[in-house]
Short mmCIF file of N, CA, C and O in Angstrom, two decimals:
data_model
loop_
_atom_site.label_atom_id
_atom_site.label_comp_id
_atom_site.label_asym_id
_atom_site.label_seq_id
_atom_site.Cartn_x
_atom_site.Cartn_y
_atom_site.Cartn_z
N UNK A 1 -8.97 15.72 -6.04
CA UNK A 1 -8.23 15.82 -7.28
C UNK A 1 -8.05 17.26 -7.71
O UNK A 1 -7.90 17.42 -8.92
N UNK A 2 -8.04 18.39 -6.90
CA UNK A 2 -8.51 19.72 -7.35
C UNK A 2 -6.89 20.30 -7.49
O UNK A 2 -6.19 20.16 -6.49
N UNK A 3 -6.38 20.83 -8.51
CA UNK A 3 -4.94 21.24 -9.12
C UNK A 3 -4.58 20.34 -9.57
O UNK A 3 -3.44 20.11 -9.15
N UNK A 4 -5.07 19.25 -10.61
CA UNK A 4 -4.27 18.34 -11.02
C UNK A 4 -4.53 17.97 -12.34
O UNK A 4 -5.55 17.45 -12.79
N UNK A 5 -3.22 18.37 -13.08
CA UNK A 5 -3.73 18.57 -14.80
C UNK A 5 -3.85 17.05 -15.62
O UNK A 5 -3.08 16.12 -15.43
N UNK A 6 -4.79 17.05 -16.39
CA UNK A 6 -4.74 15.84 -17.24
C UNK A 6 -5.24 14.93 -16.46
O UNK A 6 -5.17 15.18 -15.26
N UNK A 7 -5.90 13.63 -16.88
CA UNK A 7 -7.03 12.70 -16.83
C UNK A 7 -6.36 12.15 -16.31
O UNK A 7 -5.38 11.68 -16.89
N UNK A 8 -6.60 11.92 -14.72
CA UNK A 8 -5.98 10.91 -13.73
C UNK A 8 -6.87 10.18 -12.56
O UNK A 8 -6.32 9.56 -11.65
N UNK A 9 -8.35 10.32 -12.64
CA UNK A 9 -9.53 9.64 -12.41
C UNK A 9 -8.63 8.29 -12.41
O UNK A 9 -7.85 8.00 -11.50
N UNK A 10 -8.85 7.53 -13.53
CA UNK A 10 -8.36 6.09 -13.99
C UNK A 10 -7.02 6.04 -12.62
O UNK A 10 -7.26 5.41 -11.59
N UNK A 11 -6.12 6.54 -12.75
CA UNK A 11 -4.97 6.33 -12.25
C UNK A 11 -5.66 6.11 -10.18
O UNK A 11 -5.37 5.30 -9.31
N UNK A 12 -6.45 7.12 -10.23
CA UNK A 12 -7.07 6.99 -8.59
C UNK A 12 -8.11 5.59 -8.54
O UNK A 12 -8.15 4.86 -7.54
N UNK A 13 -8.81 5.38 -9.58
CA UNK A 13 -9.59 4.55 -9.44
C UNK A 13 -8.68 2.91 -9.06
O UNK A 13 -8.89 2.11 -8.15
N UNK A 14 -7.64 2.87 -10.18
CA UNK A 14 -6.98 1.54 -9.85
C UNK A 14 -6.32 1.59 -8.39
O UNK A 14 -6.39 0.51 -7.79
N UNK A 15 -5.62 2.78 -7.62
CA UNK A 15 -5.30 2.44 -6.57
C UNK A 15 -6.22 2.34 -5.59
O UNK A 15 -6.11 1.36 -4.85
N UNK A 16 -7.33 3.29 -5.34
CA UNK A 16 -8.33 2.71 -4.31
C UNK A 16 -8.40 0.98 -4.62
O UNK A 16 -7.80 0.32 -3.77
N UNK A 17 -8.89 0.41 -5.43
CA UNK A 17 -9.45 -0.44 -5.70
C UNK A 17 -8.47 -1.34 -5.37
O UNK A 17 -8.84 -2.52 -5.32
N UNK A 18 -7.04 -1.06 -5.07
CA UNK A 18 -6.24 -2.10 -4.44
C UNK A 18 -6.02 -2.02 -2.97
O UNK A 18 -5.39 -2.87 -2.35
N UNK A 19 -6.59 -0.92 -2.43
CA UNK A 19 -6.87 -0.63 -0.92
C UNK A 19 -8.04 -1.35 -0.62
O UNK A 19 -8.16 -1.96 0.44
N UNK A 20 -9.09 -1.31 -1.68
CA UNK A 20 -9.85 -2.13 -1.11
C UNK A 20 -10.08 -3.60 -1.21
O UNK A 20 -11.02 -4.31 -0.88
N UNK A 21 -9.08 -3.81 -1.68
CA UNK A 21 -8.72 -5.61 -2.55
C UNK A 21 -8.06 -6.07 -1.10
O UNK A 21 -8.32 -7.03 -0.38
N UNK A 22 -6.99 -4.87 -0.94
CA UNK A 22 -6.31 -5.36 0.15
C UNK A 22 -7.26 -5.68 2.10
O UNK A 22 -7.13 -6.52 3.00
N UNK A 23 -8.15 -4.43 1.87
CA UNK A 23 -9.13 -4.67 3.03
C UNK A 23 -9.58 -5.79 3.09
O UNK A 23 -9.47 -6.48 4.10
N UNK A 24 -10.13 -6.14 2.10
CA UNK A 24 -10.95 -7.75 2.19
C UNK A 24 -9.69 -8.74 2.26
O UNK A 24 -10.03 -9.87 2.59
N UNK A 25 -8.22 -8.57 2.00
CA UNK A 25 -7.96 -9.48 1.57
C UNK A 25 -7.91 -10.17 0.67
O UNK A 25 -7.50 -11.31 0.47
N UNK A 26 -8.31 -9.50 0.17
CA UNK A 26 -8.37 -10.55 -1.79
C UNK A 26 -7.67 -10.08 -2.99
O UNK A 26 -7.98 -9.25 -3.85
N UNK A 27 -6.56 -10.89 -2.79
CA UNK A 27 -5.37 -10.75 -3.56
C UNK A 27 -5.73 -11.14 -5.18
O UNK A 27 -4.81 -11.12 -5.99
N UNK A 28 -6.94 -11.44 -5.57
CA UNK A 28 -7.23 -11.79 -6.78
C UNK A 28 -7.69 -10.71 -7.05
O UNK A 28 -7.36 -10.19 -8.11
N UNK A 29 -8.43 -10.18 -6.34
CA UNK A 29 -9.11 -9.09 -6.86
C UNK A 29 -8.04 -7.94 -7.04
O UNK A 29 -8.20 -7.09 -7.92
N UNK A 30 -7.05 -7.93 -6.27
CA UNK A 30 -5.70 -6.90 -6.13
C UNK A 30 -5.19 -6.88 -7.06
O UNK A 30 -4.94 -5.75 -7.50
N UNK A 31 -4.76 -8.01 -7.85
CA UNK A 31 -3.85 -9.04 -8.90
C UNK A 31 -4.80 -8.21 -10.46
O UNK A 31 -4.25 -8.05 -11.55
N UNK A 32 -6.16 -7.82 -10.18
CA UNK A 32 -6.46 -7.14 -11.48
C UNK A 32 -6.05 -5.91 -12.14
O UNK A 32 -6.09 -5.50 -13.30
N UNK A 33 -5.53 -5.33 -10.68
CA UNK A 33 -4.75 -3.74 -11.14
C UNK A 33 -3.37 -4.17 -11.14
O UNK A 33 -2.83 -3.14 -11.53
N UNK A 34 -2.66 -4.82 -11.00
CA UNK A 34 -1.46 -4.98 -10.92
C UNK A 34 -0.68 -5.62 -12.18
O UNK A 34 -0.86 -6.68 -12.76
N UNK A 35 0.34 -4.50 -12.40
CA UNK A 35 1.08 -5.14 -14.05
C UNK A 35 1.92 -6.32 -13.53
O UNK A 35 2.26 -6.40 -12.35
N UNK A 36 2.22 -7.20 -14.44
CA UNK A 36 3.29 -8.36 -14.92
C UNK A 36 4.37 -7.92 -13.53
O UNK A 36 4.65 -8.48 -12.48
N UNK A 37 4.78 -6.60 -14.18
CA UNK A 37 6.68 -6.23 -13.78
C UNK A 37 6.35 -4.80 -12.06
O UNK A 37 7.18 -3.93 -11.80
N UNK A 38 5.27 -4.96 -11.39
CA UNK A 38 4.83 -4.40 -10.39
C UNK A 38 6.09 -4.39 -9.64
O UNK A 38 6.78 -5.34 -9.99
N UNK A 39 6.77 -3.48 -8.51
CA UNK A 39 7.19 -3.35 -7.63
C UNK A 39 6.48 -3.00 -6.48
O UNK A 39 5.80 -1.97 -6.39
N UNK A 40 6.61 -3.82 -5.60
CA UNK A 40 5.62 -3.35 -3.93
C UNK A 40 6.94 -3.05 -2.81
O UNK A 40 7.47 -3.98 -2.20
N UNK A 41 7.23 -2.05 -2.70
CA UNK A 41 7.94 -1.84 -2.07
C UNK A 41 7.64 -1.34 -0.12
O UNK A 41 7.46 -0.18 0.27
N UNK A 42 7.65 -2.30 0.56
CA UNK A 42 6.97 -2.04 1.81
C UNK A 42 7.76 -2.39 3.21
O UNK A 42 7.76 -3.57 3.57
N UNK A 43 8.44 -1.39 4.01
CA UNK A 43 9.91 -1.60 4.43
C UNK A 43 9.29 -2.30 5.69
O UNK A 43 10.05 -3.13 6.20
N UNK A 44 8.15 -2.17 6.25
CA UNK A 44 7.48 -2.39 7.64
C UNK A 44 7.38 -4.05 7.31
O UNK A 44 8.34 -4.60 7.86
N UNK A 45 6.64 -4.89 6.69
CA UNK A 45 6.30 -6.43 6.48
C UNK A 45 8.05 -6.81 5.97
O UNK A 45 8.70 -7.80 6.29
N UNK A 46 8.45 -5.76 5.16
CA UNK A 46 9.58 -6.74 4.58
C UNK A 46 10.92 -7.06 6.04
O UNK A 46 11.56 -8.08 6.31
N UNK A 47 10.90 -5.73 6.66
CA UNK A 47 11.80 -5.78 7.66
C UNK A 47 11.38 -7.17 8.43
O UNK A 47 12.09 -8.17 8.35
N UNK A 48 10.33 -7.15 9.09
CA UNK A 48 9.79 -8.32 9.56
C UNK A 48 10.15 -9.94 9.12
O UNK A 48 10.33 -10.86 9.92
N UNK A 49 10.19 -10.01 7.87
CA UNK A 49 10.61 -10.96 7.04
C UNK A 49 12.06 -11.31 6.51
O UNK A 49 12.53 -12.21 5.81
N UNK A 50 12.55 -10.18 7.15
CA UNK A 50 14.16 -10.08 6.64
C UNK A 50 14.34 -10.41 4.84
O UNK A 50 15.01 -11.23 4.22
N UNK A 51 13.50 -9.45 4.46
CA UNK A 51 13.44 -9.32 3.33
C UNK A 51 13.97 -8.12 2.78
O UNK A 51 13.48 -7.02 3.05
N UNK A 52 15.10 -8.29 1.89
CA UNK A 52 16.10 -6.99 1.12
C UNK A 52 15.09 -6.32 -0.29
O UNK A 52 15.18 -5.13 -0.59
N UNK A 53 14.35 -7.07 -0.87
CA UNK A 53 14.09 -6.93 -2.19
C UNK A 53 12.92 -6.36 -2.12
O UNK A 53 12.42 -6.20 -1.01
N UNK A 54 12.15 -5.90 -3.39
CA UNK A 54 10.79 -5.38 -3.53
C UNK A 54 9.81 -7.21 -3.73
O UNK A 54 10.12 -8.29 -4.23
N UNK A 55 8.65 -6.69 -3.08
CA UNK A 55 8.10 -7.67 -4.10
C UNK A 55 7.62 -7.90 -5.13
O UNK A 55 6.48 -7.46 -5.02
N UNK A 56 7.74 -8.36 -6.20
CA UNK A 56 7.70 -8.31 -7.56
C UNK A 56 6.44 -9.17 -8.40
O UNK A 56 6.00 -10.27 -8.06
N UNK A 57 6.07 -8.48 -9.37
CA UNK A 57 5.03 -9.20 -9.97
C UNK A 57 3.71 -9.81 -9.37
O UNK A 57 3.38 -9.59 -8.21
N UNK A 58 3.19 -10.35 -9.98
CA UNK A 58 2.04 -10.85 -9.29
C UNK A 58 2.40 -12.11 -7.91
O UNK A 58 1.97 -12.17 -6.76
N UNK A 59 3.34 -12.94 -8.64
CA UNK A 59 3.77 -13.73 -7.78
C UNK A 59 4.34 -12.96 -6.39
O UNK A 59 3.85 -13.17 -5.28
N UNK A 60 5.39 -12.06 -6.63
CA UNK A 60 5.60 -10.98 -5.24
C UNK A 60 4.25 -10.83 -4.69
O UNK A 60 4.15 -11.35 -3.59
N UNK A 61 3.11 -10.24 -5.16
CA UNK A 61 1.78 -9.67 -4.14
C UNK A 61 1.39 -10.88 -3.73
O UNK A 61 1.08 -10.86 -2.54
N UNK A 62 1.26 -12.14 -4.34
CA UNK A 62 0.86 -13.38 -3.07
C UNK A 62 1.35 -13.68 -2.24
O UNK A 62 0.81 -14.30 -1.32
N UNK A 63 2.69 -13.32 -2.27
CA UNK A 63 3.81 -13.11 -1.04
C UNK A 63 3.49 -12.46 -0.25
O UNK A 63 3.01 -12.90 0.80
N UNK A 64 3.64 -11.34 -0.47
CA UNK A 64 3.04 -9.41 0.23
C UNK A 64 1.43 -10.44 1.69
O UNK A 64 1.16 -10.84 2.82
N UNK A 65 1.08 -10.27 0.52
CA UNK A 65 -0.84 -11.25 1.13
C UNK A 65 -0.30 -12.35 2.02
O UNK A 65 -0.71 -12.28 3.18
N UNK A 66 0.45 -13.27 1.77
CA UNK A 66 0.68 -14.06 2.84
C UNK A 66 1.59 -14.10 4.18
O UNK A 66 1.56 -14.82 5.18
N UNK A 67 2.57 -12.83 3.71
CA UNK A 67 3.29 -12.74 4.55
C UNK A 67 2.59 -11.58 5.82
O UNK A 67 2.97 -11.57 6.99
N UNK A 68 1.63 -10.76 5.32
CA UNK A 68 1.08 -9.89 5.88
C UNK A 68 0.18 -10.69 7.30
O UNK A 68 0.04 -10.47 8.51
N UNK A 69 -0.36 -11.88 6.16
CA UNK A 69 -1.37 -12.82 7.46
C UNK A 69 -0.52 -13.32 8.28
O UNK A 69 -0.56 -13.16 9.50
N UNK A 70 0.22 -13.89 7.73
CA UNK A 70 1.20 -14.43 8.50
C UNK A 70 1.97 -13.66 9.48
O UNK A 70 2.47 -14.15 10.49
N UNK A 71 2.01 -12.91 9.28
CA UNK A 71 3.18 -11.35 10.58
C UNK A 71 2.34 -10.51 11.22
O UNK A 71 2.83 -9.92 12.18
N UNK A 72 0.48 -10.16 10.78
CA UNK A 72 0.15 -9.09 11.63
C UNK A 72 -1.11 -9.74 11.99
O UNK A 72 -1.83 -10.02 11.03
N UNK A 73 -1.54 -10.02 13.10
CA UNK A 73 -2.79 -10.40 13.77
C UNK A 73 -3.91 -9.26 13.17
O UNK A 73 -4.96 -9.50 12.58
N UNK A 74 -3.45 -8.22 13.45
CA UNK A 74 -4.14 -6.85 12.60
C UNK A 74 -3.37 -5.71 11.65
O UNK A 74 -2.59 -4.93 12.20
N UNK A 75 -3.61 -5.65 10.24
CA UNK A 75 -3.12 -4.73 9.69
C UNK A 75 -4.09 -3.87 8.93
O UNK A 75 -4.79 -4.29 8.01
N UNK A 76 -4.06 -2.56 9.41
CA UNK A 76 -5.40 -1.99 8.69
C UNK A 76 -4.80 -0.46 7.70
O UNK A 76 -4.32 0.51 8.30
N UNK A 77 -4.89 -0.49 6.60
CA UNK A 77 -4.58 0.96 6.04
C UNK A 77 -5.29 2.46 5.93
O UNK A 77 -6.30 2.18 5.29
N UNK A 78 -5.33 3.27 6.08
CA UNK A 78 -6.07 4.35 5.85
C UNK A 78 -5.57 5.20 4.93
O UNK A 78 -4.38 5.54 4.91
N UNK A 79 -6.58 5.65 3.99
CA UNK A 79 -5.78 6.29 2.65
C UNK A 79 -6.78 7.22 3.05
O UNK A 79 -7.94 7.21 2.64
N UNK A 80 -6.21 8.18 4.04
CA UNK A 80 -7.02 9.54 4.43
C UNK A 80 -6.45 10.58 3.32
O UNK A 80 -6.29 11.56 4.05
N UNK A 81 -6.03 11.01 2.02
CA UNK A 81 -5.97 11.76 1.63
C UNK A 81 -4.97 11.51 0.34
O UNK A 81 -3.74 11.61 0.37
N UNK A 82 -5.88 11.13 -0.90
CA UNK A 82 -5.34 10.91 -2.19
C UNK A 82 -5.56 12.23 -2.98
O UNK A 82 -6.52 13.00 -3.00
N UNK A 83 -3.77 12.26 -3.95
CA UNK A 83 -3.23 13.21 -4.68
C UNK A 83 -2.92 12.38 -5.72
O UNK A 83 -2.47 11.24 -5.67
N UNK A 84 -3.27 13.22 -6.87
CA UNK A 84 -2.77 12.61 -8.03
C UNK A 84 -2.29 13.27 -9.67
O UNK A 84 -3.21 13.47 -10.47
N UNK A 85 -1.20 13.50 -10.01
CA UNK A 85 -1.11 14.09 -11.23
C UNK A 85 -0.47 13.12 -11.93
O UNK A 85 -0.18 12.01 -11.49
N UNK A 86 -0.14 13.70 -13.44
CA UNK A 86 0.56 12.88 -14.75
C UNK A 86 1.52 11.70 -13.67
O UNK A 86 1.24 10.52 -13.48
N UNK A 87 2.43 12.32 -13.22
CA UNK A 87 3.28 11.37 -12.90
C UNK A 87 3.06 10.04 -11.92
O UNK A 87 3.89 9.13 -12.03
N UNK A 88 2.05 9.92 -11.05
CA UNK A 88 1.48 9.50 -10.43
C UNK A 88 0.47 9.51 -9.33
O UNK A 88 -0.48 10.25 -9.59
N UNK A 89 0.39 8.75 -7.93
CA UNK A 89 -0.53 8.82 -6.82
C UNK A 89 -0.01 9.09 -5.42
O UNK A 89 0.88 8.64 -4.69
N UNK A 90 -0.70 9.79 -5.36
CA UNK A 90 0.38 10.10 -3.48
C UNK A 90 -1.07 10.00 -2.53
O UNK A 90 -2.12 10.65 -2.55
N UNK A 91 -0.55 8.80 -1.67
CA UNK A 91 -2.22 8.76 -0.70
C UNK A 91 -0.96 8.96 0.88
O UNK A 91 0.20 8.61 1.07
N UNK A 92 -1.88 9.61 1.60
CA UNK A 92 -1.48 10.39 2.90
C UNK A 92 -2.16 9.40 3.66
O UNK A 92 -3.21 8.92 3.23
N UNK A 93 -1.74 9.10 4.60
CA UNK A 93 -2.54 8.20 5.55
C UNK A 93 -1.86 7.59 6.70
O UNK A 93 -0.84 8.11 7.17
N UNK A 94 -2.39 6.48 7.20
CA UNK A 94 -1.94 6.08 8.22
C UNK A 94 -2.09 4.49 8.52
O UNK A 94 -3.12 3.86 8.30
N UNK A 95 -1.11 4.04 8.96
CA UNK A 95 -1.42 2.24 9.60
C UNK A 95 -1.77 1.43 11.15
O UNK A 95 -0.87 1.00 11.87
N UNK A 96 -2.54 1.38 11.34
CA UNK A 96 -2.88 0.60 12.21
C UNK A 96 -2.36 -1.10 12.41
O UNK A 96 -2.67 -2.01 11.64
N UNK A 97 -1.60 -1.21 13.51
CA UNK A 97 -1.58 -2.86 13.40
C UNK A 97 -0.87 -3.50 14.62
O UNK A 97 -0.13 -3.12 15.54
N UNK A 98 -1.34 -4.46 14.26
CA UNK A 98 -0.83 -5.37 15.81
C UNK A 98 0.00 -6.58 15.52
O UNK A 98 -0.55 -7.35 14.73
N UNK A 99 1.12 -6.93 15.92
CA UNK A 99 1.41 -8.22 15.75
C UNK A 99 2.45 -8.29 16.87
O UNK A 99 2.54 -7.27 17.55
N UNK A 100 3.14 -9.17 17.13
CA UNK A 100 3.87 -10.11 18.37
C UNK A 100 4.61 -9.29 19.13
O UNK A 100 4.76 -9.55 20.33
N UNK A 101 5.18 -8.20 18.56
CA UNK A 101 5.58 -6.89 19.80
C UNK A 101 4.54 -5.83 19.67
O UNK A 101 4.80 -4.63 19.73
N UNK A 102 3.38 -6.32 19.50
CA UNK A 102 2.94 -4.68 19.53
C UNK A 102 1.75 -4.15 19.14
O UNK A 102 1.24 -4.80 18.24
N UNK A 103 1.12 -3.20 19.50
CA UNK A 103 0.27 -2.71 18.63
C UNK A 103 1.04 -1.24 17.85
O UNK A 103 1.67 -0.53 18.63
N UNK A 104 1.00 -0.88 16.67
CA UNK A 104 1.81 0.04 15.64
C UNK A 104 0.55 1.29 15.40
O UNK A 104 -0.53 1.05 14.85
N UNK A 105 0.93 2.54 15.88
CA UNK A 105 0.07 3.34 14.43
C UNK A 105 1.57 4.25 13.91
O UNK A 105 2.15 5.00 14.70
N UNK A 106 1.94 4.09 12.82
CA UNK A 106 2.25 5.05 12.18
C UNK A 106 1.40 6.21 10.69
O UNK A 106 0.27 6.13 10.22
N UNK A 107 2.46 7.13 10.38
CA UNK A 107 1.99 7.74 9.42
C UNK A 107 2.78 7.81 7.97
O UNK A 107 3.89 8.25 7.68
N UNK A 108 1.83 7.24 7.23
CA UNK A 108 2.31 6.78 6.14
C UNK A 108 2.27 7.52 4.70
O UNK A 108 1.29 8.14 4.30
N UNK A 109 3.28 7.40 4.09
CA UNK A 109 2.80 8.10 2.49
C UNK A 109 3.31 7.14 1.46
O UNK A 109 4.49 6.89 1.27
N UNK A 110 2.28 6.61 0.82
CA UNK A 110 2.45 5.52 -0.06
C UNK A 110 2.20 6.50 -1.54
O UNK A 110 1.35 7.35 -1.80
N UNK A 111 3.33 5.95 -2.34
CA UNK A 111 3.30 6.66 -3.78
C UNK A 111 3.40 5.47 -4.47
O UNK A 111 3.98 4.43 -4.17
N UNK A 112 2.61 5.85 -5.66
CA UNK A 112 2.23 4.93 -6.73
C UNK A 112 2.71 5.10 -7.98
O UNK A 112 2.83 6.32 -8.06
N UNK A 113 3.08 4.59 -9.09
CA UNK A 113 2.78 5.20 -10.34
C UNK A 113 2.26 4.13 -11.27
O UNK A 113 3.06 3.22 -11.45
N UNK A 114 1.30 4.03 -11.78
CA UNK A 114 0.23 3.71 -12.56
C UNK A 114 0.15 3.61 -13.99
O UNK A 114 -0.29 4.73 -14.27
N UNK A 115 0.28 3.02 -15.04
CA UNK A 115 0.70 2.52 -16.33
C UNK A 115 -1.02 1.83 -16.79
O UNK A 115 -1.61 1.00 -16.10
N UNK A 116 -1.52 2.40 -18.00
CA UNK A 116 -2.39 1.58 -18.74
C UNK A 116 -3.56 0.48 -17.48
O UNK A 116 -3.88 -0.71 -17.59
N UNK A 117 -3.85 1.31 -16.58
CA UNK A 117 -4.77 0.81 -15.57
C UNK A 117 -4.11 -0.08 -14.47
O UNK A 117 -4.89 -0.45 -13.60
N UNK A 118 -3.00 -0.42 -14.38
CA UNK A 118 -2.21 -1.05 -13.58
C UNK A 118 -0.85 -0.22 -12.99
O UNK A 118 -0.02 0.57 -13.44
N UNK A 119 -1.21 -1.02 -11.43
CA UNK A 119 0.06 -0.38 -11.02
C UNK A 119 1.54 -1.29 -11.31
O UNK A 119 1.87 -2.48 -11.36
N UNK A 120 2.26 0.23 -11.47
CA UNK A 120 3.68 -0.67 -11.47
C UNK A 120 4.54 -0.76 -10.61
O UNK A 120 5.33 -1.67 -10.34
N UNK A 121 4.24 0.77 -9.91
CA UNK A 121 5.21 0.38 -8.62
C UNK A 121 4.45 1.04 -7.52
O UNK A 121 3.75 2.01 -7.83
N UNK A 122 4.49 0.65 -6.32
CA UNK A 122 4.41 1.25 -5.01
C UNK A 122 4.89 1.45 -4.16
O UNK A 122 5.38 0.42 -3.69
N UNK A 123 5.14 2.64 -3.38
CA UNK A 123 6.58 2.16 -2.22
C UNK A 123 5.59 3.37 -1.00
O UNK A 123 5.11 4.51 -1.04
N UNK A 124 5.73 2.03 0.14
CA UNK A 124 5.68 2.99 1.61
C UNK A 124 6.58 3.60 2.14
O UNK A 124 7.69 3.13 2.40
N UNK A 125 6.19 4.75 2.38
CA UNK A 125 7.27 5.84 3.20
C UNK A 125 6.54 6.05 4.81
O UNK A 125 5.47 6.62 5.03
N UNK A 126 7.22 5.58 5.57
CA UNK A 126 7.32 5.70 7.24
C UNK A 126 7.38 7.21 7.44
O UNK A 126 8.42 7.78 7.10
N UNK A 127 6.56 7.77 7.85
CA UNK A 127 6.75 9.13 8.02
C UNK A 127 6.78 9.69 9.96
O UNK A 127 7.11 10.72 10.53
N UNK A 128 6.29 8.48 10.38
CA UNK A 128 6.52 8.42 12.02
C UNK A 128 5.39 7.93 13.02
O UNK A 128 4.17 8.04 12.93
N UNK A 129 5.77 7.65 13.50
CA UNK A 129 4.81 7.29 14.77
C UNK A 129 3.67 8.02 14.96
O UNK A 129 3.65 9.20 14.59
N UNK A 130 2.58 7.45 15.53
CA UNK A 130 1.47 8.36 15.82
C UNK A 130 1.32 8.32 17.67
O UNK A 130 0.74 7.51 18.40
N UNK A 131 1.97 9.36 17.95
CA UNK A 131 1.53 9.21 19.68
C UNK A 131 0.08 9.52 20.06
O UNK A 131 -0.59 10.35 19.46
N UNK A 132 -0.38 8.75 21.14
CA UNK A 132 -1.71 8.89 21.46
C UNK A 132 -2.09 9.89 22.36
O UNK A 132 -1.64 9.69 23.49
N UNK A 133 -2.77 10.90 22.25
CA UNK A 133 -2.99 12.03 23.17
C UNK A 133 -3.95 11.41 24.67
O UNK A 133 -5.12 11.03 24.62
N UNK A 134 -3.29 11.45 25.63
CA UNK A 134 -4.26 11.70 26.94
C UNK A 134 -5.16 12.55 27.29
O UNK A 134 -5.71 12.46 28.38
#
C-alpha cells in the first residue's frame, strides 16, 4: 500500500476476502462483500458461455460460481501484487486453469472499485499469455 493517499486498508481488505471466498468456493461468503448493483465483468468464463453482459448483482455471482464449476476442471487466481488508492483496487496477477481445450496461464489485471465495504464493480483485463521457459 506504500504511495497511496487516504484510508484504503478497508477497500483491500474486502477484495482479498473475495479472492479468498472465491478459492474455497464459497459464494456466500463472496456475496458478503458484494453490493446489490455489483458488476463482474470477466471476458475469459463469459466468452466460454457466450455470454455478452456483465454479471450482475448477487444473483450474477451465483452465476459467475456456477458457471466457473461448470467450464473449468481447474481455475486458480493469483493476486501477486495489490494497489490501491481513493479511486479503487488494481491486483496484478495471474490465472491458472484447465478446462476441455486446455490447460491456460495467463496474466491478469483485475480492477475493482469498492463502495461502503462492498464491491461494485470488477473487470478482468487479459494482459497475455504466460509462456513456459525450458
Amino acid at each position: 500500500l506504500y504511495g497511496t493517499p487516504g484510508q484504503v486498508e478497508d477497500k483491500v481488505a474486502t477484495v482479498k476476502a473475495i479472492y479468498d471466498a472465491f478459492s474455497r468456493r464459497d459464494v456466500e461468503a463472496a456475496l458478503k462483500y458484494v453490493s446489490e448493483e455489483c458488476e463482474l465483468h470477466v471476458p475469459g468464463t463469459a466468452r466460454l458461455t457466450g455470454k455478452a453482459e456483465p454479471y450482475r448483482g448477487p444473483d450474477g455471482i451465483r452465476q459467475y460460481f456456477a458457471d466457473v464449476s461448470r467450464l473449468w476442471s481447474e481455475l486458480t487466481l493469483y493476486a501477486d501484487d495489490i494497489r490501491a488508492s481513493q479511486g479503487g483496487v488494481a491486483v496484478f496477477g495471474h490465472v491458472e486453469a484447465q478446462h476441455a481445450g486446455g490447460p491456460l496461464m495467463r496474466r491478469v489485471l483485475w480492477t475493482w472499485q469498492v463502495e461502503n465495504g462492498k464491491a461494485v464493480s470488477a473487470r478482468a483485463n487479459d494482459l497475455g499469455e504466460i509462456k513456459h521457459q525450458a
